[in-house]
Amino acid sequence: MATLADLGVGAAINILSAFLFFVVFAILRLQPFNDRVYFPKWYFKGLRESPTHSGAFVRKFVNLDFRSYIRFLNWMPAALKMPEPELIDHAGLDSAVYLRIYLIGLKIFVPIAFLAWAVLVPVNWTNSTLDLAKLANVTSSDIDKLSISNVPDKSQRFWCHIVMAYIFTFWTCYVLLKEYETVAKMRLHFLATEQRRPDQFTVLVRNVPPDADESTSELVEHFFLVNHPDHYLTHQVVYNANKLAKLVKKKKKMQNWLVYYRNKFSRSKNSTRPLMKTGFLGLWGNKVDAIEYYETEIEKLSNDIAEEKERVANDSKSIMPAAFVSFKTRWGAAVCAQTQQSRDPTIWLTDWAAEPRDVYWPNLAIPYVSLSVKRLIMGVAFFFLTFFFMIPIAIVQSFASLDGIEKAAPFLKPIVEMKFIKSVIAGFLPGIALKLFLIFLPTILMIMAKFEGFTSKSSLERRAASRYYLFTFVNVFLGSIIAGTAFEQLDSFIHQSATEIPKTIGVAIPMKATFFITYIMVDGWAGIAAEILMLKPLIIFHLKNFFLVKTEKDREEAMDPGSIGFNTGEPRIQLYFLLGLVYATVTPALLPFIIIFFGLAYVVFRHQIINVYNQEYESAAAFWPDVHGRVVSALIISQLLLFGLLSTKRAAQSTPFLIALPVLTIWFYRYCKGRFEPAFVTYPLQEAMMKDTLERAKEPNLNLKGYLQSAYVHPVFRDCDDDEDNESIDKGENESVIVPTKRHSRRNTPVPSKMTGGSSPSLPDVVEDYAQP
């Protein structure tokens, strides 16, 4: 059990680590040879070039201006200077709204911490329940006297905790309501002012029914010409081009090596042609002329790619029952994406297409009917992963304590009993052990999300994020409390009657706050500071630059830092919301550590978003309802845990007054869901019509079909055939096109209209075929 002194040692270690990271970052970011690592976003935008210095050779690699080192923290105010509208233009709405999550944490927890320390801490401290002479069967420390565990059973002081729980709930809901409203307005404004994008006019059609007479492409065209005759423009069927993508990727790699050896040969003074070995990694094998070897291999791959491309284009099995369908107007796309297309709700399924950058092409080749099976399999796998993972976490929790270390390695007892070592183990080791144990989890969850078949990178990240949060709730939060409490109070459980166990658990659970404080300091202080240092990208860039970079394109790929990582960053934030809301009324001593995390993380990630991260896609903050829902769920969990805790404290008179809190919170969630969530799920027809009207007025001669014709062509076709012109027949946008069908008509005579009694107009067979059952 960590004491105040132990937490002080842990805080000192983490503060010193964070400060050291900042100092090292301040030095490294000023060096010219690190410029592409710490400012890559400006390179990708073409607004920054490698720093050049005249004079000594060393100045090309080392900054010799010592005055710049004095202001080593000037990056912090610089990160806060950029206003939010400019940040949205620079990094996108997703990045700007992601930063607002940290601001919400500050808005919620700063007032809560002030009230909790002003009211609850004195109420808890002025008791003596945890005096070891009075309660000898519970292990506790001085910091636990600040918690609700120090309040005696049946005390009238619990009314303070209940009143504070109501105040905290109302304040949290108020902040969430205002933030939801603000983000919804930001999203609608962003969509209204955003430049033209292909996804505004396009829907993804899944589960196209098979037809014996027509191909998928013909079937899609006929269906939308009939059912959306005034708005349908063009379409692109989905191919299973995964094998072709592998060949193209291999060819790109070969071409890169060919460029490298050609450049090497052109710079050679003695005109010696470069040689290479054909074995693994060039370590062994026959020596051959490198340029001729790669030219031959590229030619072979080009032939293989041409054959595979021909096979994909002509093999009906390579064409999936799905297509990207584009419309003449945003209004037409909105109507199609948000309505049912057929009387059979399992076919002709439509949804908004992700923007081309956001499409995860490999999963488009998965048959729609197999998605439910895949998701069932992953659901079962995630269940076992979550609950069986609790076993090693419990072991880590047991060994990351003084008693656990002494039992596992008795010969270390004299060392761990030393005062400083004891403080380090109690105040630092549990947090770092858990942090290291979870390092591979994001990769596992992302693989599972890809297996489930989500068709966009944003949906993959949202799926992985939701499961990461659920996993951390079960294992990190509940697992640490249950496992840690069981191990620490093991003697109490063994030597007391069964009726006393709930009481002991009720007193002991708030004491687990000391573990979470150590975790927050390791992950939320030192971990966030390490984020800005970017040690892993720094090392990888220089290794690639020294050993692998052969062309300027290679250098761009080597310095690509990736995006924010929503699938890992957002669940981590939600864990801090959960801890803050749960322990606000139970152990307020945890709140200052939470506030430091939110403040530090906001500054660090604002700097990273401005200078480093290169967002792969733009979803216009589509993730916000998930963020809101998880904060509300954390609020409900905190209320239920407080209710259970007061029940063990025999506060029978006051506890029932907590019943209304979860009910009110659920009502608040349903209100927000009905009031604001449609802005994140659907696109208002009024907004679509307004934007279409403005666009027609500004660009009356816009060739929209030419703009959309190849927007959703599989990128592998563009990569493997950049020089080939896309074969397309340009028809006028307003021309009504009827394509003769190959299907035999099911009726020969049109039936009278039920509305007018007159004969139906004479239409081609295709119209009758889709208009009638």
Coordinates of N, CA, C and O in Angstrom, one line a residue, residues 496-579:
Q496 N -12.1 -13.7 8.6 CA -13.3 -13.1 9.0 C -14.5 -13.8 8.4 O -14.4 -14.6 7.5
S497 N -15.7 -13.6 9.0 CA -16.9 -14.3 8.6 C -17.3 -13.7 7.2 O -16.9 -12.6 6.8
A498 N -18.1 -14.5 6.5 CA -18.6 -14.2 5.2 C -19.4 -12.9 5.2 O -19.3 -12.1 4.2
T499 N -20.1 -12.6 6.3 CA -20.9 -11.4 6.3 C -20.1 -10.1 6.4 O -20.6 -9.0 6.1
E500 N -18.8 -10.2 6.8 CA -18.0 -9.1 7.0 C -17.2 -8.8 5.7 O -16.6 -7.7 5.6
I501 N -17.2 -9.7 4.7 CA -16.4 -9.5 3.5 C -16.9 -8.3 2.7 O -16.1 -7.5 2.2
P502 N -18.2 -8.1 2.4 CA -18.6 -7.0 1.7 C -18.2 -5.6 2.3 O -17.8 -4.7 1.6
K503 N -18.2 -5.6 3.7 CA -17.8 -4.4 4.3 C -16.3 -4.1 4.1 O -15.9 -3.0 3.8
T504 N -15.5 -5.2 4.2 CA -14.1 -5.0 3.9 C -13.8 -4.5 2.5 O -13.0 -3.6 2.3
I505 N -14.5 -5.1 1.5 CA -14.3 -4.7 0.1 C -14.8 -3.3 0.0 O -14.1 -2.5 -0.7
G506 N -15.9 -2.9 0.6 CA -16.4 -1.5 0.5 C -15.4 -0.5 1.0 O -15.2 0.6 0.4
V507 N -14.7 -0.9 2.1 CA -13.7 0.0 2.6 C -12.4 0.0 1.8 O -11.7 1.0 1.6
A508 N -12.1 -1.1 1.2 CA -10.8 -1.3 0.5 C -10.8 -0.7 -0.9 O -9.7 -0.3 -1.4
I509 N -11.9 -0.8 -1.6 CA -11.9 -0.3 -3.0 C -11.4 1.1 -3.2 O -10.6 1.4 -4.1
P510 N -11.9 2.1 -2.4 CA -11.4 3.4 -2.5 C -9.9 3.5 -2.3 O -9.2 4.4 -2.9
M511 N -9.3 2.6 -1.6 CA -7.9 2.6 -1.3 C -7.1 2.3 -2.6 O -5.9 2.6 -2.7
K512 N -7.7 1.7 -3.6 CA -7.0 1.3 -4.8 C -6.7 2.6 -5.6 O -6.0 2.5 -6.6
A513 N -7.2 3.7 -5.2 CA -6.8 5.0 -5.8 C -5.3 5.2 -5.9 O -4.8 5.9 -6.8
T514 N -4.6 4.7 -4.9 CA -3.1 4.9 -4.9 C -2.5 4.3 -6.1 O -1.6 4.8 -6.7
F515 N -3.0 3.1 -6.5 CA -2.5 2.4 -7.7 C -2.8 3.3 -9.0 O -1.9 3.5 -9.8
F516 N -4.0 3.8 -9.1 CA -4.3 4.5 -10.3 C -3.6 5.9 -10.3 O -3.3 6.4 -11.4
I517 N -3.3 6.4 -9.1 CA -2.4 7.6 -9.1 C -1.1 7.3 -9.7 O -0.5 8.1 -10.5
T518 N -0.5 6.2 -9.3 CA 0.8 5.8 -9.9 C 0.7 5.6 -11.4 O 1.6 5.9 -12.2
Y519 N -0.4 5.0 -11.8 CA -0.6 4.7 -13.3 C -0.8 6.0 -14.0 O -0.2 6.2 -15.1
I520 N -1.5 7.0 -13.5 CA -1.7 8.3 -14.1 C -0.4 9.0 -14.3 O -0.1 9.6 -15.3
M521 N 0.5 9.0 -13.2 CA 1.8 9.6 -13.3 C 2.7 9.0 -14.4 O 3.4 9.7 -15.1
V522 N 2.7 7.7 -14.5 CA 3.5 7.0 -15.5 C 3.0 7.2 -16.9 O 3.7 7.6 -17.8
D523 N 1.7 7.0 -17.1 CA 1.1 7.0 -18.4 C 0.7 8.5 -18.8 O 0.9 8.9 -20.0
G524 N 0.2 9.2 -17.9 CA -0.3 10.5 -18.2 C 0.6 11.7 -18.1 O 0.4 12.8 -18.6
W525 N 1.7 11.5 -17.3 CA 2.7 12.5 -17.2 C 3.9 12.2 -18.0 O 4.2 12.8 -19.0
A526 N 4.7 11.2 -17.6 CA 5.9 10.8 -18.3 C 5.6 10.3 -19.7 O 6.3 10.6 -20.7
G527 N 4.5 9.6 -19.8 CA 4.1 9.0 -21.1 C 3.7 10.1 -22.1 O 4.1 10.0 -23.3
I528 N 3.0 11.1 -21.7 CA 2.7 12.2 -22.6 C 3.9 13.0 -23.0 O 4.1 13.4 -24.1
A529 N 4.8 13.2 -22.0 CA 6.0 13.9 -22.3 C 6.9 13.2 -23.3 O 7.5 13.7 -24.2
A530 N 6.9 11.8 -23.2 CA 7.6 11.0 -24.1 C 7.0 11.0 -25.5 O 7.7 10.8 -26.5
E531 N 5.7 11.3 -25.6 CA 5.1 11.4 -26.9 C 5.7 12.5 -27.8 O 5.9 12.3 -28.9
I532 N 6.0 13.6 -27.2 CA 6.5 14.7 -28.0 C 8.0 14.4 -28.4 O 8.5 15.0 -29.4
L533 N 8.7 13.6 -27.6 CA 10.1 13.3 -28.0 C 10.1 12.4 -29.2 O 11.1 12.5 -30.0
M534 N 9.1 11.6 -29.4 CA 9.0 10.7 -30.6 C 10.3 9.9 -30.9 O 10.9 9.9 -31.9
L535 N 10.7 9.2 -29.8 CA 11.9 8.5 -29.9 C 11.9 7.4 -30.9 O 12.9 7.3 -31.7
K536 N 10.8 6.7 -31.0 CA 10.7 5.6 -32.0 C 10.8 6.1 -33.4 O 11.6 5.6 -34.2
P537 N 9.9 7.1 -33.8 CA 10.0 7.7 -35.2 C 11.4 8.3 -35.5 O 11.8 8.2 -36.6
L538 N 12.0 8.9 -34.4 CA 13.3 9.5 -34.6 C 14.3 8.4 -35.0 O 15.1 8.6 -36.0
I539 N 14.4 7.3 -34.3 CA 15.3 6.3 -34.6 C 15.1 5.6 -35.9 O 16.0 5.4 -36.7
I540 N 13.8 5.3 -36.2 CA 13.4 4.7 -37.4 C 13.8 5.6 -38.6 O 14.3 5.1 -39.6
F541 N 13.5 6.9 -38.5 CA 13.8 7.8 -39.6 C 15.3 7.7 -39.9 O 15.7 7.6 -41.1
H542 N 16.1 7.9 -38.9 CA 17.6 7.9 -39.2 C 18.1 6.6 -39.6 O 19.0 6.5 -40.5
L543 N 17.6 5.5 -39.1 CA 18.0 4.2 -39.6 C 17.6 4.0 -41.1 O 18.4 3.6 -41.9
K544 N 16.4 4.4 -41.4 CA 15.9 4.3 -42.8 C 16.7 5.2 -43.7 O 17.1 4.9 -44.8
N545 N 17.0 6.4 -43.2 CA 17.7 7.4 -44.0 C 19.1 7.0 -44.3 O 19.7 7.3 -45.4
F546 N 19.7 6.3 -43.4 CA 21.1 5.9 -43.5 C 21.2 4.6 -44.4 O 22.1 4.5 -45.2
F547 N 20.3 3.6 -44.1 CA 20.4 2.3 -44.8 C 19.5 2.1 -45.9 O 19.9 1.4 -46.9
L548 N 18.3 2.6 -45.9 CA 17.3 2.2 -46.9 C 16.9 3.3 -47.9 O 16.4 3.0 -49.0
V549 N 17.0 4.6 -47.5 CA 16.5 5.7 -48.4 C 17.4 5.7 -49.6 O 18.6 5.9 -49.5
K550 N 16.7 5.6 -50.8 CA 17.4 5.6 -52.1 C 16.9 6.7 -52.9 O 17.7 7.2 -53.8
T551 N 15.7 7.2 -52.7 CA 15.1 8.3 -53.5 C 14.5 9.2 -52.6 O 14.3 9.0 -51.4
E552 N 14.0 10.4 -53.2 CA 13.3 11.4 -52.4 C 12.0 10.9 -51.9 O 11.5 11.2 -50.8
K553 N 11.4 10.0 -52.7 CA 10.1 9.4 -52.3 C 10.3 8.5 -51.1 O 9.5 8.4 -50.2
D554 N 11.4 7.8 -51.0 CA 11.8 7.0 -49.9 C 11.9 7.9 -48.6 O 11.5 7.5 -47.5
R555 N 12.5 9.0 -48.8 CA 12.7 9.9 -47.7 C 11.4 10.4 -47.1 O 11.2 10.6 -45.9
E556 N 10.4 10.7 -48.0 CA 9.1 11.1 -47.6 C 8.4 10.0 -46.8 O 7.7 10.3 -45.8
E557 N 8.5 8.8 -47.3 CA 7.9 7.7 -46.6 C 8.6 7.4 -45.2 O 7.9 7.1 -44.3
A558 N 9.9 7.7 -45.2 CA 10.6 7.4 -43.9 C 10.2 8.4 -42.9 O 10.2 8.1 -41.7
M559 N 9.9 9.7 -43.3 CA 9.6 10.7 -42.3 C 8.1 10.8 -42.0 O 7.7 11.6 -41.2
D560 N 7.3 9.9 -42.6 CA 5.8 10.0 -42.4 C 5.5 9.5 -40.9 O 5.8 8.3 -40.6
P561 N 5.0 10.3 -40.1 CA 4.8 10.0 -38.7 C 3.5 9.3 -38.4 O 3.2 8.9 -37.3
G562 N 2.6 9.2 -39.4 CA 1.3 8.7 -39.2 C 0.3 9.7 -38.7 O 0.6 10.9 -38.7
S563 N -0.8 9.2 -38.2 CA -1.9 10.1 -37.7 C -1.9 10.1 -36.2 O -1.1 9.5 -35.5
I564 N -2.9 10.7 -35.6 CA -3.1 10.8 -34.2 C -3.1 9.4 -33.5 O -2.6 9.2 -32.4
G565 N -3.8 8.4 -34.2 CA -4.0 7.1 -33.5 C -5.2 7.2 -32.6 O -5.1 7.0 -31.4
F566 N -6.4 7.5 -33.3 CA -7.6 7.6 -32.5 C -7.9 6.3 -31.8 O -8.5 6.3 -30.7
N567 N -7.6 5.1 -32.4 CA -7.9 3.9 -31.7 C -7.2 3.6 -30.4 O -7.6 2.8 -29.6
T568 N -6.1 4.3 -30.2 CA -5.4 4.2 -28.9 C -5.5 5.4 -28.0 O -5.7 5.3 -26.8
G569 N -5.5 6.6 -28.6 CA -5.5 7.8 -27.9 C -6.9 8.1 -27.2 O -6.9 8.5 -26.0
E570 N -8.0 7.9 -27.9 CA -9.3 8.2 -27.3 C -9.7 7.3 -26.2 O -10.2 7.8 -25.2
P571 N -9.4 6.0 -26.3 CA -9.8 5.1 -25.1 C -8.9 5.5 -23.9 O -9.4 5.4 -22.8
R572 N -7.7 5.9 -24.1 CA -6.9 6.3 -23.0 C -7.5 7.5 -22.3 O -7.5 7.6 -21.0
I573 N -7.9 8.5 -23.1 CA -8.6 9.7 -22.5 C -9.8 9.2 -21.7 O -10.1 9.7 -20.6
Q574 N -10.6 8.3 -22.3 CA -11.8 7.9 -21.6 C -11.5 7.2 -20.3 O -12.3 7.2 -19.4
L575 N -10.4 6.5 -20.2 CA -10.0 5.9 -18.9 C -9.8 6.9 -17.9 O -10.3 6.8 -16.7
Y576 N -9.3 8.1 -18.2 CA -9.1 9.1 -17.3 C -10.4 9.8 -16.9 O -10.6 10.2 -15.7
F577 N -11.3 9.9 -17.8 CA -12.7 10.4 -17.5 C -13.3 9.4 -16.5 O -13.9 9.9 -15.5
L578 N -13.2 8.1 -16.7 CA -13.8 7.1 -15.8 C -13.2 7.2 -14.4 O -13.9 7.3 -13.4
L579 N -11.8 7.3 -14.3 CA -11.2 7.4 -13.0 C -11.6 8.7 -12.3 O -11.8 8.7 -11.1

